[in-house]
């Protein structure tokens, strides 16, 4: 077990809903039933757990691939709510999320949020609120066990999907057990140990722990949200989340890795600025020499200052824009005395000012990340107030 506490999840199959909640037919149950009937019409068997057979015939695979292509809209795999239910059901059937004790993958990011919103997560308090459907371009598969590079690339190139899955859906976006789209340095057992079981229309689907899923989406928002808001906000409104655990994950899986990366980048920015100044001096010298001019230190510095100033006049000094490798927001005008004959900046005051500039950038970037704690509290406070007000008016 990792150092993170496991949420209260019943690993057994989901409990039946109380009778009062069954009076009104659940939309997800009706939608999954319709999806099952559709696949039955194609000759596919529906198994006792509600999933479709994971081994269709070659003829059925061809039909399913044609259907998948026909129901896409441009680059969007699941443009409609109907297609979403059908394709999620088919995906988790062709490539089972759990086989015995082994978890193969979790439905993450936007797809995982949609599954959680439309189904019922075991052991979680779900508020009585509904949201419109948002289209999804593909499946984002989390917690896939493979040899991963630091950036998540598949080092061995070993296929992760079942053959039938990839024949229908092609290559999908997947991530290793140690990272997601928005989170890094995840303990390798955490995603699987804390995975949530979702009653998705009567079949079991698996998504990351809701606090992880929320934070992942909070840090990597969709570009086209629903009218009701972004996925992370809707997930926090739909389910009662553990605020303390979310802050803990924010520190350990987002802020701490980000701070380390920012600090490493600070030194790269500092040295990169000096290296770029040196390269520009050498380049400017060659330009003069091509015109058969032996430039003085004053000539070289004046030319470089003029070029950078022309860029500053256009873009300003606040934007993170580079010209020939020189960062405009780190620029200081040069004087001949500050540079040696090889183009190295040797003036200690210049170097100190540059160090201070990159340190200010580092501090601002870190403060923006640490300010996420306050943002989260404001979001949770607003949600709690919203539902407390609704409870009083009922």
Short mmCIF file of C-alpha atoms in Angstrom, two decimals:
data_model
loop_
_atom_site.label_atom_id
_atom_site.label_comp_id
_atom_site.label_asym_id
_atom_site.label_seq_id
_atom_site.Cartn_x
_atom_site.Cartn_y
_atom_site.Cartn_z
CA UNK A 1 0.00 0.00 0.00
CA UNK A 2 1.35 3.44 -0.84
CA UNK A 3 1.64 6.27 1.66
CA UNK A 4 -1.63 7.64 0.30
CA UNK A 5 -4.75 6.36 2.01
CA UNK A 6 -7.07 4.28 -0.08
CA UNK A 7 -10.59 5.72 -0.42
CA UNK A 8 -13.59 3.78 0.89
CA UNK A 9 -14.21 1.57 -2.15
CA UNK A 10 -16.00 -1.73 -2.03
CA UNK A 11 -13.99 -3.95 -4.41
CA UNK A 12 -16.92 -6.35 -4.76
CA UNK A 13 -19.46 -5.69 -7.44
CA UNK A 14 -21.69 -2.73 -6.75
CA UNK A 15 -24.58 -2.86 -4.32
CA UNK A 16 -28.13 -2.52 -5.62
CA UNK A 17 -29.61 0.95 -5.39
CA UNK A 18 -32.27 1.58 -2.71
CA UNK A 19 -35.81 1.04 -3.88
CA UNK A 20 -36.64 4.74 -3.74
CA UNK A 21 -33.84 5.49 -6.19
CA UNK A 22 -35.02 2.79 -8.59
CA UNK A 23 -38.45 4.29 -9.12
CA UNK A 24 -37.13 6.56 -11.84
CA UNK A 25 -35.27 4.65 -14.57
CA UNK A 26 -31.61 5.58 -14.66
CA UNK A 27 -30.56 7.15 -17.94
CA UNK A 28 -27.25 5.33 -17.96
CA UNK A 29 -28.96 1.96 -17.49
CA UNK A 30 -31.32 2.64 -20.38
CA UNK A 31 -28.45 3.85 -22.57
CA UNK A 32 -26.26 0.82 -21.84
CA UNK A 33 -29.22 -1.52 -22.45
CA UNK A 34 -29.72 0.13 -25.83
CA UNK A 35 -26.01 -0.25 -26.58
CA UNK A 36 -26.13 -3.94 -25.63
CA UNK A 37 -29.13 -4.48 -27.90
CA UNK A 38 -27.30 -2.73 -30.73
CA UNK A 39 -24.33 -5.06 -30.42
CA UNK A 40 -26.66 -8.04 -30.18
CA UNK A 41 -28.13 -6.95 -33.53
CA UNK A 42 -24.63 -7.32 -34.99
CA UNK A 43 -24.45 -10.89 -33.72
CA UNK A 44 -22.27 -10.16 -30.69
CA UNK A 45 -22.99 -11.96 -27.44
CA UNK A 46 -23.61 -10.05 -24.21
CA UNK A 47 -22.03 -11.85 -21.28
CA UNK A 48 -23.35 -12.23 -17.73
CA UNK A 49 -21.42 -9.16 -16.50
CA UNK A 50 -23.08 -7.03 -19.20
CA UNK A 51 -19.95 -6.70 -21.31
CA UNK A 52 -19.77 -7.68 -24.97
CA UNK A 53 -17.74 -10.70 -25.97
CA UNK A 54 -14.05 -9.79 -26.10
CA UNK A 55 -13.36 -12.06 -29.06
CA UNK A 56 -15.56 -11.08 -32.04
CA UNK A 57 -15.13 -12.97 -35.29
CA UNK A 58 -13.07 -11.41 -38.08
CA UNK A 59 -16.28 -10.59 -39.94
CA UNK A 60 -17.72 -8.87 -36.87
CA UNK A 61 -14.49 -6.91 -36.37
CA UNK A 62 -14.76 -5.59 -39.92
CA UNK A 63 -18.35 -4.48 -39.31
CA UNK A 64 -17.42 -2.87 -36.02
CA UNK A 65 -14.57 -0.96 -37.61
CA UNK A 66 -16.88 0.32 -40.33
CA UNK A 67 -19.42 1.35 -37.71
CA UNK A 68 -16.75 3.11 -35.65
CA UNK A 69 -15.57 5.10 -38.67
CA UNK A 70 -19.10 5.99 -39.73
CA UNK A 71 -20.05 7.26 -36.27
CA UNK A 72 -17.00 9.50 -35.93
CA UNK A 73 -17.25 13.20 -36.72
CA UNK A 74 -14.00 14.45 -38.14
CA UNK A 75 -11.45 13.61 -35.47
CA UNK A 76 -14.07 13.07 -32.77
CA UNK A 77 -14.55 9.41 -31.84
CA UNK A 78 -17.59 10.01 -29.61
CA UNK A 79 -19.47 13.03 -30.97
CA UNK A 80 -22.83 12.06 -29.45
CA UNK A 81 -24.00 10.71 -26.11
CA UNK A 82 -25.29 7.55 -27.83
CA UNK A 83 -21.90 6.92 -29.42
CA UNK A 84 -20.24 7.50 -26.06
CA UNK A 85 -22.19 4.75 -24.31
CA UNK A 86 -21.72 2.35 -27.21
CA UNK A 87 -18.00 2.92 -27.62
CA UNK A 88 -17.16 2.89 -23.92
CA UNK A 89 -19.06 -0.38 -23.55
CA UNK A 90 -17.27 -1.86 -26.55
CA UNK A 91 -13.83 -0.59 -25.48
CA UNK A 92 -13.99 -2.04 -21.96
CA UNK A 93 -15.31 -5.28 -23.46
CA UNK A 94 -12.63 -5.76 -26.11
CA UNK A 95 -9.88 -4.82 -23.67
CA UNK A 96 -10.98 -5.71 -20.15
CA UNK A 97 -9.92 -3.20 -17.54
CA UNK A 98 -9.35 -5.87 -14.93
CA UNK A 99 -8.48 -9.53 -15.37
CA UNK A 100 -8.30 -11.42 -12.10
CA UNK A 101 -6.26 -9.25 -9.70
CA UNK A 102 -4.52 -7.38 -12.51
CA UNK A 103 -5.73 -3.94 -13.62
CA UNK A 104 -4.84 -3.29 -17.24
CA UNK A 105 -5.89 0.37 -17.41
CA UNK A 106 -8.30 3.00 -16.13
CA UNK A 107 -10.49 5.36 -18.11
CA UNK A 108 -8.94 8.73 -17.42
CA UNK A 109 -9.12 12.40 -18.29
CA UNK A 110 -12.30 13.52 -20.09
CA UNK A 111 -13.61 10.03 -20.78
CA UNK A 112 -13.14 9.02 -17.16
CA UNK A 113 -14.95 12.12 -15.92
CA UNK A 114 -17.85 11.44 -18.30
CA UNK A 115 -18.15 7.85 -17.07
CA UNK A 116 -18.17 9.05 -13.45
CA UNK A 117 -20.75 11.77 -14.14
CA UNK A 118 -23.13 9.38 -15.91
CA UNK A 119 -22.64 6.37 -13.67
CA UNK A 120 -22.45 5.89 -9.92
CA UNK A 121 -19.10 5.55 -8.18
CA UNK A 122 -19.14 2.92 -5.43
CA UNK A 123 -18.84 4.27 -1.90
CA UNK A 124 -19.20 7.89 -2.99
CA UNK A 125 -21.89 10.48 -2.28
CA UNK A 126 -23.35 11.60 -5.60
CA UNK A 127 -25.35 14.81 -5.60
CA UNK A 128 -28.67 14.92 -7.52
CA UNK A 129 -27.54 17.07 -10.43
CA UNK A 130 -27.16 16.34 -14.14
CA UNK A 131 -24.95 17.86 -16.82
CA UNK A 132 -25.07 18.00 -20.59
CA UNK A 133 -22.90 15.70 -22.71
CA UNK A 134 -19.50 16.82 -23.99
CA UNK A 135 -18.02 15.13 -27.06
CA UNK A 136 -14.74 13.21 -26.70
CA UNK A 137 -12.12 12.83 -29.39
CA UNK A 138 -10.62 9.61 -28.03
CA UNK A 139 -10.03 7.43 -24.99
CA UNK A 140 -7.41 8.55 -22.50
CA UNK A 141 -6.11 5.42 -20.82
CA UNK A 142 -4.36 5.80 -17.46
CA UNK A 143 -2.35 3.39 -15.35
CA UNK A 144 -1.10 1.30 -18.28
CA UNK A 145 1.84 -0.87 -17.22
CA UNK A 146 4.68 -0.61 -19.74
CA UNK A 147 8.32 0.47 -19.88
CA UNK A 148 7.94 4.23 -20.01
CA UNK A 149 10.38 7.04 -20.72
CA UNK A 150 10.31 10.18 -18.57
CA UNK A 151 7.86 11.78 -21.00
CA UNK A 152 5.64 8.68 -20.99
CA UNK A 153 6.80 7.27 -24.34
CA UNK A 154 6.70 3.50 -24.77
CA UNK A 155 10.41 2.61 -24.72
CA UNK A 156 10.02 -1.01 -25.74
CA UNK A 157 7.33 -0.32 -28.30
CA UNK A 158 5.44 -3.33 -26.98
CA UNK A 159 1.71 -3.17 -27.86
CA UNK A 160 -0.44 -2.47 -24.83
CA UNK A 161 -3.90 -3.11 -26.31
CA UNK A 162 -5.60 -6.35 -27.22
CA UNK A 163 -5.61 -7.08 -30.93
CA UNK A 164 -9.39 -6.68 -31.24
CA UNK A 165 -9.34 -3.32 -29.42
CA UNK A 166 -6.75 -1.77 -31.69
CA UNK A 167 -8.45 -3.15 -34.81
CA UNK A 168 -11.57 -1.14 -33.95
CA UNK A 169 -10.27 1.96 -32.19
CA UNK A 170 -6.73 2.21 -33.50
CA UNK A 171 -4.00 3.69 -31.35
CA UNK A 172 -5.32 5.65 -28.40
CA UNK A 173 -3.64 8.01 -25.94
CA UNK A 174 -2.26 6.13 -22.95
CA UNK A 175 -0.11 6.94 -19.94
CA UNK A 176 2.06 4.87 -17.56
CA UNK A 177 1.35 4.18 -13.90
CA UNK A 178 3.57 7.08 -12.78
CA UNK A 179 1.98 10.03 -14.60
CA UNK A 180 -1.19 11.40 -16.14
CA UNK A 181 -1.84 14.37 -18.37
CA UNK A 182 -1.63 16.79 -15.44
CA UNK A 183 0.14 14.85 -12.64
CA UNK A 184 3.73 13.63 -12.30
CA UNK A 185 5.82 11.44 -10.01
CA UNK A 186 2.84 9.29 -9.05
CA UNK A 187 3.86 6.35 -6.82
CA UNK A 188 3.72 3.33 -9.16
CA UNK A 189 1.00 1.50 -7.21
CA UNK A 190 -1.22 4.49 -6.38
CA UNK A 191 -3.46 4.62 -9.47
CA UNK A 192 -4.32 0.94 -9.29
CA UNK A 193 -4.66 0.70 -5.50
CA UNK A 194 -7.06 3.66 -5.30
CA UNK A 195 -9.02 3.00 -8.51
CA UNK A 196 -12.76 3.61 -8.29
CA UNK A 197 -15.42 1.17 -9.48
CA UNK A 198 -18.24 2.83 -11.41
CA UNK A 199 -21.66 1.32 -11.94
CA UNK A 200 -21.92 2.44 -15.54
CA UNK A 201 -25.42 1.53 -16.59
CA UNK A 202 -25.19 -1.87 -14.92
CA UNK A 203 -21.65 -2.75 -16.01
CA UNK A 204 -18.50 -2.10 -14.02
CA UNK A 205 -16.02 0.47 -15.28
CA UNK A 206 -12.88 1.69 -13.55
CA UNK A 207 -11.56 5.24 -13.27
CA UNK A 208 -8.83 6.85 -11.15
CA UNK A 209 -9.63 7.89 -7.61
CA UNK A 210 -11.94 10.88 -7.92
CA UNK A 211 -9.55 13.27 -6.17
CA UNK A 212 -6.82 12.28 -8.65
CA UNK A 213 -9.20 12.48 -11.60
CA UNK A 214 -10.42 15.90 -10.47
CA UNK A 215 -6.93 17.30 -9.97
CA UNK A 216 -5.70 15.89 -13.28
CA UNK A 217 -8.51 17.65 -15.12
CA UNK A 218 -8.15 20.81 -13.01
CA UNK A 219 -4.53 21.14 -14.14
CA UNK A 220 -5.17 20.15 -17.77
CA UNK A 221 -8.49 21.71 -18.68
CA UNK A 222 -10.35 20.95 -21.88
CA UNK A 223 -10.31 23.73 -24.48
CA UNK A 224 -14.05 23.49 -25.16
CA UNK A 225 -15.98 23.08 -21.91
CA UNK A 226 -19.72 22.43 -21.50
CA UNK A 227 -22.06 25.34 -20.82
CA UNK A 228 -22.11 24.29 -17.15
CA UNK A 229 -18.34 24.55 -16.76
CA UNK A 230 -15.11 22.57 -17.03
CA UNK A 231 -14.93 18.85 -16.28
CA UNK A 232 -13.06 19.25 -12.98
CA UNK A 233 -15.62 21.68 -11.60
CA UNK A 234 -18.51 19.44 -12.65
CA UNK A 235 -16.91 16.38 -11.07
CA UNK A 236 -16.49 18.29 -7.79
CA UNK A 237 -20.12 19.41 -7.94
CA UNK A 238 -21.35 15.92 -8.78
CA UNK A 239 -19.47 14.07 -6.03
CA UNK A 240 -18.41 15.00 -2.51
CA UNK A 241 -14.62 15.00 -2.73
CA UNK A 242 -12.05 14.81 0.05
CA UNK A 243 -10.66 18.34 0.15
CA UNK A 244 -7.67 17.49 2.37
CA UNK A 245 -6.62 14.61 0.12
CA UNK A 246 -6.93 16.83 -2.94
CA UNK A 247 -4.59 19.40 -1.36
CA UNK A 248 -2.18 16.58 -0.46
CA UNK A 249 -2.13 15.32 -4.03
CA UNK A 250 -1.74 18.87 -5.33
CA UNK A 251 1.42 19.32 -3.26
CA UNK A 252 3.00 15.95 -3.97
CA UNK A 253 1.96 15.23 -7.54
CA UNK A 254 1.78 18.72 -9.05
CA UNK A 255 3.51 21.48 -7.09
CA UNK A 256 6.61 19.60 -5.92
CA UNK A 257 7.43 18.24 -9.42
CA UNK A 258 6.67 21.65 -10.93
CA UNK A 259 8.93 23.49 -8.48
CA UNK A 260 11.80 21.09 -9.22
CA UNK A 261 11.28 21.60 -12.96
CA UNK A 262 11.05 25.39 -12.60
CA UNK A 263 14.26 25.54 -10.55
CA UNK A 264 16.10 23.43 -13.12
CA UNK A 265 14.76 25.67 -15.88
CA UNK A 266 16.02 28.76 -14.02
CA UNK A 267 19.61 27.66 -14.41
CA UNK A 268 19.03 26.73 -18.04
CA UNK A 269 17.54 30.17 -18.71
CA UNK A 270 20.49 31.89 -17.03
CA UNK A 271 23.14 29.97 -18.92
CA UNK A 272 21.11 29.98 -22.12
CA UNK A 273 20.97 33.77 -22.15
CA UNK A 274 24.74 34.04 -21.80
CA UNK A 275 25.37 31.38 -24.45
CA UNK A 276 22.98 33.14 -26.85
CA UNK A 277 24.71 36.49 -26.34
CA UNK A 278 28.03 34.83 -27.15
CA UNK A 279 26.62 33.20 -30.29
CA UNK A 280 25.12 36.49 -31.46
CA UNK A 281 28.43 38.28 -30.99
CA UNK A 282 30.17 35.61 -33.08
CA UNK A 283 27.46 35.78 -35.75
CA UNK A 284 27.57 39.58 -35.88
CA UNK A 285 31.35 39.48 -36.18
CA UNK A 286 31.07 37.17 -39.22
CA UNK A 287 28.55 39.54 -40.81
CA UNK A 288 31.03 42.42 -40.53
CA UNK A 289 33.89 40.29 -41.82
CA UNK A 290 31.84 39.22 -44.85
CA UNK A 291 31.70 42.95 -45.69
CA UNK A 292 35.47 43.09 -45.16
CA UNK A 293 35.12 45.16 -42.00
CA UNK A 294 37.16 44.47 -38.89
CA UNK A 295 34.61 45.34 -36.21
CA UNK A 296 35.52 46.99 -32.95
CA UNK A 297 33.91 45.80 -29.67
CA UNK A 298 31.77 48.96 -29.88
CA UNK A 299 30.55 47.97 -33.37
CA UNK A 300 29.55 44.47 -32.25
CA UNK A 301 27.72 45.58 -29.12
CA UNK A 302 25.96 48.45 -30.90
CA UNK A 303 24.66 46.12 -33.63
CA UNK A 304 23.34 43.56 -31.16
CA UNK A 305 21.74 46.22 -28.96
CA UNK A 306 19.99 47.71 -32.01
CA UNK A 307 18.60 44.32 -33.10
CA UNK A 308 17.27 43.41 -29.68
CA UNK A 309 15.81 46.88 -29.17
CA UNK A 310 13.91 46.60 -32.46
CA UNK A 311 12.34 43.36 -31.17
CA UNK A 312 11.54 45.00 -27.84
CA UNK A 313 9.82 47.86 -29.65
CA UNK A 314 7.54 45.30 -31.33
CA UNK A 315 6.94 42.75 -28.54
CA UNK A 316 7.81 44.50 -25.30
CA UNK A 317 9.92 43.16 -22.45
CA UNK A 318 7.25 41.21 -20.57
CA UNK A 319 6.53 38.45 -23.06
CA UNK A 320 8.59 35.27 -23.01
CA UNK A 321 9.82 35.68 -26.58
CA UNK A 322 13.27 34.84 -27.91
CA UNK A 323 15.19 36.45 -30.72
CA UNK A 324 18.10 34.40 -31.98
CA UNK A 325 18.05 32.57 -28.64
CA UNK A 326 18.09 35.75 -26.53
CA UNK A 327 15.11 36.02 -24.17
CA UNK A 328 13.63 39.52 -24.46
CA UNK A 329 12.31 39.49 -20.89
CA UNK A 330 15.86 38.82 -19.62
CA UNK A 331 17.62 41.29 -21.86
CA UNK A 332 20.01 43.97 -20.64
CA UNK A 333 21.70 46.34 -23.06
CA UNK A 334 25.41 45.58 -23.38
CA UNK A 335 28.45 47.80 -23.20
CA UNK A 336 31.81 46.86 -24.77
CA UNK A 337 33.48 46.62 -21.36
CA UNK A 338 31.11 43.88 -20.21
CA UNK A 339 32.24 41.35 -22.84
CA UNK A 340 35.64 39.76 -23.41
CA UNK A 341 37.28 39.13 -26.77
CA UNK A 342 35.58 35.72 -27.13
CA UNK A 343 32.08 37.07 -26.50
CA UNK A 344 31.75 35.96 -22.87
CA UNK A 345 29.95 38.32 -20.52
CA UNK A 346 32.43 38.97 -17.71
CA UNK A 347 30.89 41.92 -15.91
CA UNK A 348 29.83 40.77 -12.43
CA UNK A 349 27.10 43.38 -12.06
CA UNK A 350 25.55 42.29 -15.37
CA UNK A 351 25.68 38.64 -14.28
CA UNK A 352 24.16 39.49 -10.89
CA UNK A 353 21.27 41.38 -12.51
CA UNK A 354 20.65 38.47 -14.88
CA UNK A 355 20.62 36.05 -11.96
CA UNK A 356 18.11 38.25 -10.17
CA UNK A 357 15.85 38.41 -13.23
CA UNK A 358 15.70 34.64 -13.67
CA UNK A 359 15.19 34.23 -9.91
CA UNK A 360 12.23 36.63 -10.06
CA UNK A 361 10.75 34.56 -12.89
CA UNK A 362 11.28 31.40 -10.85
CA UNK A 363 9.61 32.89 -7.79
CA UNK A 364 6.61 34.12 -9.79
CA UNK A 365 6.15 30.74 -11.47
CA UNK A 366 6.34 28.88 -8.15
CA UNK A 367 3.90 31.30 -6.52
CA UNK A 368 1.42 30.70 -9.35
CA UNK A 369 1.52 26.97 -8.63
CA UNK A 370 1.28 27.39 -4.87
CA UNK A 371 -1.66 29.72 -5.41
CA UNK A 372 -3.58 26.68 -6.67
CA UNK A 373 -4.31 25.79 -3.04
CA UNK A 374 -6.28 29.00 -2.61
CA UNK A 375 -8.01 28.46 -5.95
CA UNK A 376 -9.11 24.97 -4.88
CA UNK A 377 -10.45 26.23 -1.57
CA UNK A 378 -12.45 28.93 -3.33
CA UNK A 379 -13.88 26.31 -5.71
CA UNK A 380 -14.81 23.88 -2.92
CA UNK A 381 -16.21 26.67 -0.77
CA UNK A 382 -18.43 27.80 -3.64
CA UNK A 383 -19.69 24.27 -4.29
CA UNK A 384 -20.45 23.63 -0.62
CA UNK A 385 -22.30 26.94 -0.40
CA UNK A 386 -24.26 26.13 -3.58
CA UNK A 387 -25.56 22.82 -2.26
CA UNK A 388 -26.08 24.08 1.29
CA UNK A 389 -28.32 26.82 -0.13
CA UNK A 390 -30.24 24.31 -2.26
CA UNK A 391 -30.77 22.06 0.77
CA UNK A 392 -32.27 24.95 2.75
CA UNK A 393 -34.72 25.84 -0.02
CA UNK A 394 -36.02 22.30 -0.46
#
